[in-house]
Amino acid sequence: MRFSARLGTPQWLALAWLLVVAAIGWHQWQFWQAPRLDTDVFALLPQDEKAPVAQRAMRQLGEQGERRVVIMLGAADWRGAQDAAGRFDASLAAAHAGLRRAGDGGVAAQALDFYRPWRDALLTDTQRADLRNADTATLAAQALERLHGLNTGQPTAWLADPLGLWSAWWSQRGGLTAARPRDGLLWVADPDGQRDWAVLLYETEGSAFRFDGDRRWGDALDAAAAAAGPVTVLRAGVPLHAEAGAAQGNREMNTIGWGSLAAVIALVWWAFRALRPVALIAVSLGVGCAAALSVTVWVFGQVHLLTLVFGASLVGVAEDFGIHYFTSRLASPNTPRWPLMKHLLPGLALALLTSVLGYLVLAVVPFPGLRQMAVFSAVGLVAAFLTAVCWFPALDSGALRGSRMAGAVAASLARWPVLRGRRLWVLLALFTLLCAWGVSRLHANDDLRQLQSSPPELIKDQIEVSRLLRIPSPAQFFVVQGPTPEVVLQREEALKDRLRLQDAKADAPALSAVSDWVPSAARQAENRLLTARAEQQVLAKVSQALGEDLQRPAFDPAPLDLQAWLASPASAAARAQWLGQVDGGYASAVLIRGLANHPQAEALRALGAQVEGVHWVDRAGDMSGLLGRFRVTMGWLLVLGHLVVWSAMALRFGRSAWRAWLPTALASLGCLAALGWLGEPFQLFNLLALMLLLGMGVDYGIFLLEHQGEDQGHAWLAVLLGALSTGLSFGLLALSATPALHAFGLTLLIGLALVCLLAPLFRLHQPNPRQA
């Protein structure tokens, strides 16, 4: 680029934008040194509708196992499972994949020592009922039987626990999981008796969230599964889902981004037969994507992986400005570059405005993920627009030949029919009838799993592992609140008591609470009275039988303290369930084991409503309902968006504005009908795509109205090139394994094709575009 001694307006604009792009480049270099990317599905969801307590519970429960990987190997007998586990572990260790075996580190022995001073305050519900109504003679006989037995495997001496109460309490704690120690491994018996399972626990070295796109853990586990032999291998854990999502996101970004870029380059080369338009349009796309990422990170502090996948499709949209400039160069080869750009600016600015409005409407919905996508796309479009306006006139030099095919496409507009009069009304009536039939076949689906992109086989394994190990669901639980920790523990106990009295079936759900490990002070005091009375009476009878004076040992008179428990290794299993101080009080999470169906969940919801301070949390169900409500809201916003866009175009085109708007409106209706014909579920992301279709589709009508006469043919060339590149871009997005992105891409692919077909039918023949 040559600058004169006195820089003119084009040169100043080019230099100013160069400084901005340099700052963006510096930020990009810094960002990719340690990218701040997010893969949490719940990070996409509305923050203002999340209860702070439930949000903290979700975060703590998620952090508890975010580095843990569970492997289960099933065989016809225990020996087979044990041998397979040895081969699996050896193969994984040799792979050096960053997964190390996790053990309890002596936690069980430390927990036993921690609880020992409060042995007399710890009773199961069954023991409490038995001690209230027990016969002293029967208890004494049982105590003598234990005394004369071998007494192996007991956690304490006979005199400290003559009734064996503590053993049963520990057995119930162990029942919180189905896994049992066996031969140095963890063992689970299949409920149907078909298999024995060996359980291996691993932890990732470093963060569970990696974004390099490699399947290091997955590949190593695949190799280890092959080395284990002919056994069933199940795998579960947050790191595996995170790695699979990152690998898929990386693959889709490459497919969509590079595929779109290749399509744009091919189309531009096909149309202009020159490297200069290819290079300049590629520069505008690169600057647009870089600026979008930098601003998104600056505004939100990080960027979600789905935002990048979605943003990769921006490549197919932002090139419209450059394509329109170069097609105008073909139409007016002798016009100086900067005057030509000034002539194009009103139409380009209006196209930018309508597209940005379409994206920014996403920001109206309080979805952090959607707001990120809106900011990313809007900023990317503005940056690509400024690159074209500021740099193209300065860097574009030399003649532009164009291709014969481009000339033929431009000339083809003259043979394209124009609808008017009776033909227009007949076509509209037929189109509306066909669309009504398709729309009637639509069915809504607001399932939160539309945002989930984990492989189906991994999800299936996760469900099976949770069933076999009886792992509580982290998405459905109770939140218990109270003014003090003691009140919270008492309300937990009241909740458990109600469930036990209401449903005593063997397959009924069970609750897992902090009060299982630290009873309330009131419950501890009641337990002390029960154990002291029963054991003193039993020891008196046993003393008479043995002729000895047996004295019950003293226990710590102070109750077991919650804070001491939280600070000890004994709390490792349930520490995450204590939420601490929230909203001026205290709170905990009560998890549910064995929840099998929706009726059980509804029964638990009703149960929680009966206890003060208890709230049922169903994150998946609540968020699915929220998606449904926002689907309805977005439907009305779409209608409002059409009115806003029409108003903006009316300021430019007057009564002819309907000619630019109607093709997009009809295409939106045709999209809905096509989704119904294809049997695709209708969800929020279909509406979001229709919102963007409004922003992009009207551009085609704008370009055809802005140019009349011979210029209109080259505007038609720009429309076709833009529609093809954008359609290819979002067509690739429709290949995404994430259902939401697939729905988004498919809707836009169909809509853009329809707009491209309809827009020339409503073009204006008069030379003055302001007259209808």
Short mmCIF file of N, CA and C in Angstrom, two decimals, residues 435-504:
data_model
loop_
_atom_site.label_atom_id
_atom_site.label_comp_id
_atom_site.label_asym_id
_atom_site.label_seq_id
_atom_site.Cartn_x
_atom_site.Cartn_y
_atom_site.Cartn_z
N CYS A 435 -47.59 -25.10 2.97
CA CYS A 435 -46.88 -24.85 4.24
C CYS A 435 -47.77 -25.20 5.44
N ALA A 436 -49.05 -24.92 5.34
CA ALA A 436 -49.96 -25.23 6.46
C ALA A 436 -49.97 -26.72 6.74
N TRP A 437 -49.94 -27.54 5.67
CA TRP A 437 -49.92 -29.00 5.87
C TRP A 437 -48.63 -29.43 6.55
N GLY A 438 -47.51 -28.86 6.12
CA GLY A 438 -46.23 -29.23 6.74
C GLY A 438 -46.14 -28.76 8.17
N VAL A 439 -46.58 -27.53 8.44
CA VAL A 439 -46.51 -26.99 9.81
C VAL A 439 -47.38 -27.82 10.76
N SER A 440 -48.50 -28.34 10.25
CA SER A 440 -49.38 -29.15 11.12
C SER A 440 -48.70 -30.44 11.59
N ARG A 441 -47.63 -30.85 10.92
CA ARG A 441 -46.92 -32.07 11.28
C ARG A 441 -45.76 -31.82 12.24
N LEU A 442 -45.53 -30.57 12.60
CA LEU A 442 -44.43 -30.25 13.51
C LEU A 442 -44.71 -30.80 14.91
N HIS A 443 -43.68 -31.25 15.59
CA HIS A 443 -43.80 -31.63 17.01
C HIS A 443 -42.63 -31.03 17.77
N ALA A 444 -42.93 -30.45 18.92
CA ALA A 444 -41.90 -29.75 19.71
C ALA A 444 -41.08 -30.74 20.53
N ASN A 445 -39.81 -30.41 20.73
CA ASN A 445 -38.91 -31.20 21.58
C ASN A 445 -37.97 -30.23 22.27
N ASP A 446 -38.16 -30.05 23.57
CA ASP A 446 -37.35 -29.10 24.33
C ASP A 446 -36.39 -29.80 25.28
N ASP A 447 -36.06 -31.05 24.99
CA ASP A 447 -35.19 -31.83 25.86
C ASP A 447 -33.82 -31.16 25.96
N LEU A 448 -33.32 -31.04 27.20
CA LEU A 448 -32.01 -30.44 27.43
C LEU A 448 -30.91 -31.20 26.70
N ARG A 449 -31.12 -32.48 26.46
CA ARG A 449 -30.07 -33.27 25.80
C ARG A 449 -29.81 -32.81 24.37
N GLN A 450 -30.65 -31.89 23.85
CA GLN A 450 -30.38 -31.32 22.54
C GLN A 450 -29.06 -30.54 22.54
N LEU A 451 -28.60 -30.16 23.74
CA LEU A 451 -27.33 -29.44 23.86
C LEU A 451 -26.16 -30.38 24.12
N GLN A 452 -26.44 -31.65 24.31
CA GLN A 452 -25.40 -32.62 24.67
C GLN A 452 -24.82 -33.26 23.42
N SER A 453 -23.49 -33.36 23.40
CA SER A 453 -22.84 -33.91 22.21
C SER A 453 -21.97 -35.11 22.53
N SER A 454 -22.10 -35.70 23.73
CA SER A 454 -21.31 -36.88 24.06
C SER A 454 -21.73 -38.04 23.17
N PRO A 455 -20.78 -38.92 22.82
CA PRO A 455 -21.13 -40.08 21.99
C PRO A 455 -22.19 -40.94 22.67
N PRO A 456 -23.14 -41.48 21.91
CA PRO A 456 -24.21 -42.29 22.51
C PRO A 456 -23.69 -43.48 23.31
N GLU A 457 -22.62 -44.13 22.83
CA GLU A 457 -22.11 -45.29 23.56
C GLU A 457 -21.53 -44.89 24.91
N LEU A 458 -20.94 -43.68 25.01
CA LEU A 458 -20.41 -43.22 26.29
C LEU A 458 -21.55 -42.89 27.25
N ILE A 459 -22.61 -42.29 26.73
CA ILE A 459 -23.78 -42.01 27.57
C ILE A 459 -24.40 -43.31 28.07
N LYS A 460 -24.49 -44.31 27.20
CA LYS A 460 -25.03 -45.61 27.59
C LYS A 460 -24.19 -46.25 28.68
N ASP A 461 -22.85 -46.19 28.54
CA ASP A 461 -21.97 -46.74 29.57
C ASP A 461 -22.15 -46.00 30.89
N GLN A 462 -22.27 -44.67 30.82
CA GLN A 462 -22.43 -43.87 32.04
C GLN A 462 -23.70 -44.29 32.79
N ILE A 463 -24.78 -44.50 32.07
CA ILE A 463 -26.04 -44.90 32.70
C ILE A 463 -25.90 -46.28 33.34
N GLU A 464 -25.24 -47.20 32.65
CA GLU A 464 -25.09 -48.56 33.17
C GLU A 464 -24.17 -48.58 34.41
N VAL A 465 -23.09 -47.81 34.38
CA VAL A 465 -22.21 -47.73 35.55
C VAL A 465 -22.96 -47.15 36.74
N SER A 466 -23.74 -46.11 36.51
CA SER A 466 -24.52 -45.52 37.60
C SER A 466 -25.52 -46.52 38.17
N ARG A 467 -26.11 -47.34 37.30
CA ARG A 467 -27.07 -48.35 37.78
C ARG A 467 -26.37 -49.43 38.62
N LEU A 468 -25.25 -49.92 38.13
CA LEU A 468 -24.56 -51.01 38.83
C LEU A 468 -23.96 -50.54 40.16
N LEU A 469 -23.41 -49.34 40.19
CA LEU A 469 -22.78 -48.83 41.41
C LEU A 469 -23.75 -48.07 42.30
N ARG A 470 -24.99 -47.90 41.81
CA ARG A 470 -26.01 -47.14 42.55
C ARG A 470 -25.52 -45.73 42.86
N ILE A 471 -24.98 -45.08 41.85
CA ILE A 471 -24.47 -43.72 42.00
C ILE A 471 -25.64 -42.75 41.94
N PRO A 472 -25.73 -41.82 42.87
CA PRO A 472 -26.83 -40.84 42.83
C PRO A 472 -26.72 -39.94 41.61
N SER A 473 -27.87 -39.50 41.12
CA SER A 473 -27.89 -38.58 39.99
C SER A 473 -27.50 -37.19 40.46
N PRO A 474 -26.55 -36.53 39.76
CA PRO A 474 -26.19 -35.15 40.15
C PRO A 474 -27.15 -34.10 39.61
N ALA A 475 -28.16 -34.53 38.84
CA ALA A 475 -29.08 -33.57 38.23
C ALA A 475 -30.42 -33.51 38.93
N GLN A 476 -30.74 -34.49 39.78
CA GLN A 476 -32.00 -34.51 40.53
C GLN A 476 -31.67 -34.73 42.00
N PHE A 477 -32.01 -33.77 42.83
CA PHE A 477 -31.68 -33.87 44.25
C PHE A 477 -32.54 -32.89 45.03
N PHE A 478 -32.44 -32.97 46.35
CA PHE A 478 -33.11 -32.02 47.23
C PHE A 478 -32.08 -31.00 47.72
N VAL A 479 -32.49 -29.76 47.85
CA VAL A 479 -31.73 -28.74 48.55
C VAL A 479 -32.43 -28.47 49.87
N VAL A 480 -31.69 -28.57 50.96
CA VAL A 480 -32.24 -28.36 52.30
C VAL A 480 -31.60 -27.10 52.87
N GLN A 481 -32.43 -26.16 53.31
CA GLN A 481 -31.92 -24.89 53.84
C GLN A 481 -32.44 -24.67 55.25
N GLY A 482 -31.67 -23.91 56.01
CA GLY A 482 -32.06 -23.57 57.37
C GLY A 482 -31.20 -22.45 57.91
N PRO A 483 -31.63 -21.81 59.01
CA PRO A 483 -30.87 -20.68 59.55
C PRO A 483 -29.54 -21.09 60.19
N THR A 484 -29.44 -22.36 60.64
CA THR A 484 -28.21 -22.85 61.26
C THR A 484 -27.90 -24.24 60.72
N PRO A 485 -26.64 -24.69 60.84
CA PRO A 485 -26.32 -26.05 60.41
C PRO A 485 -27.16 -27.11 61.14
N GLU A 486 -27.44 -26.88 62.41
CA GLU A 486 -28.23 -27.85 63.18
C GLU A 486 -29.64 -28.00 62.58
N VAL A 487 -30.26 -26.89 62.21
CA VAL A 487 -31.59 -26.95 61.62
C VAL A 487 -31.55 -27.68 60.29
N VAL A 488 -30.51 -27.44 59.49
CA VAL A 488 -30.38 -28.12 58.20
C VAL A 488 -30.30 -29.63 58.42
N LEU A 489 -29.49 -30.07 59.36
CA LEU A 489 -29.34 -31.50 59.63
C LEU A 489 -30.66 -32.10 60.13
N GLN A 490 -31.38 -31.37 60.97
CA GLN A 490 -32.67 -31.87 61.46
C GLN A 490 -33.68 -31.99 60.32
N ARG A 491 -33.67 -31.05 59.40
CA ARG A 491 -34.61 -31.12 58.28
C ARG A 491 -34.23 -32.26 57.33
N GLU A 492 -32.95 -32.52 57.17
CA GLU A 492 -32.54 -33.70 56.40
C GLU A 492 -33.10 -34.98 57.02
N GLU A 493 -32.97 -35.08 58.34
CA GLU A 493 -33.47 -36.27 59.03
C GLU A 493 -34.99 -36.39 58.92
N ALA A 494 -35.68 -35.26 58.98
CA ALA A 494 -37.14 -35.29 58.83
C ALA A 494 -37.52 -35.76 57.43
N LEU A 495 -36.78 -35.32 56.44
CA LEU A 495 -37.04 -35.74 55.06
C LEU A 495 -36.83 -37.25 54.91
N LYS A 496 -35.75 -37.76 55.46
CA LYS A 496 -35.48 -39.20 55.36
C LYS A 496 -36.53 -40.01 56.11
N ASP A 497 -36.96 -39.50 57.27
CA ASP A 497 -37.99 -40.21 58.03
C ASP A 497 -39.30 -40.29 57.25
N ARG A 498 -39.66 -39.21 56.59
CA ARG A 498 -40.91 -39.20 55.81
C ARG A 498 -40.82 -40.19 54.65
N LEU A 499 -39.69 -40.23 53.98
CA LEU A 499 -39.55 -41.17 52.87
C LEU A 499 -39.62 -42.60 53.36
N ARG A 500 -39.00 -42.89 54.48
CA ARG A 500 -39.00 -44.26 55.00
C ARG A 500 -40.41 -44.69 55.39
N LEU A 501 -41.19 -43.79 55.96
CA LEU A 501 -42.55 -44.12 56.37
C LEU A 501 -43.49 -44.22 55.17
N GLN A 502 -43.20 -43.44 54.13
CA GLN A 502 -44.11 -43.38 52.98
C GLN A 502 -43.90 -44.55 52.03
N ASP A 503 -42.66 -44.98 51.82
CA ASP A 503 -42.38 -46.00 50.81
C ASP A 503 -41.34 -46.97 51.35
N ALA A 504 -41.78 -48.15 51.73
CA ALA A 504 -40.89 -49.17 52.28
C ALA A 504 -40.57 -50.27 51.28
#
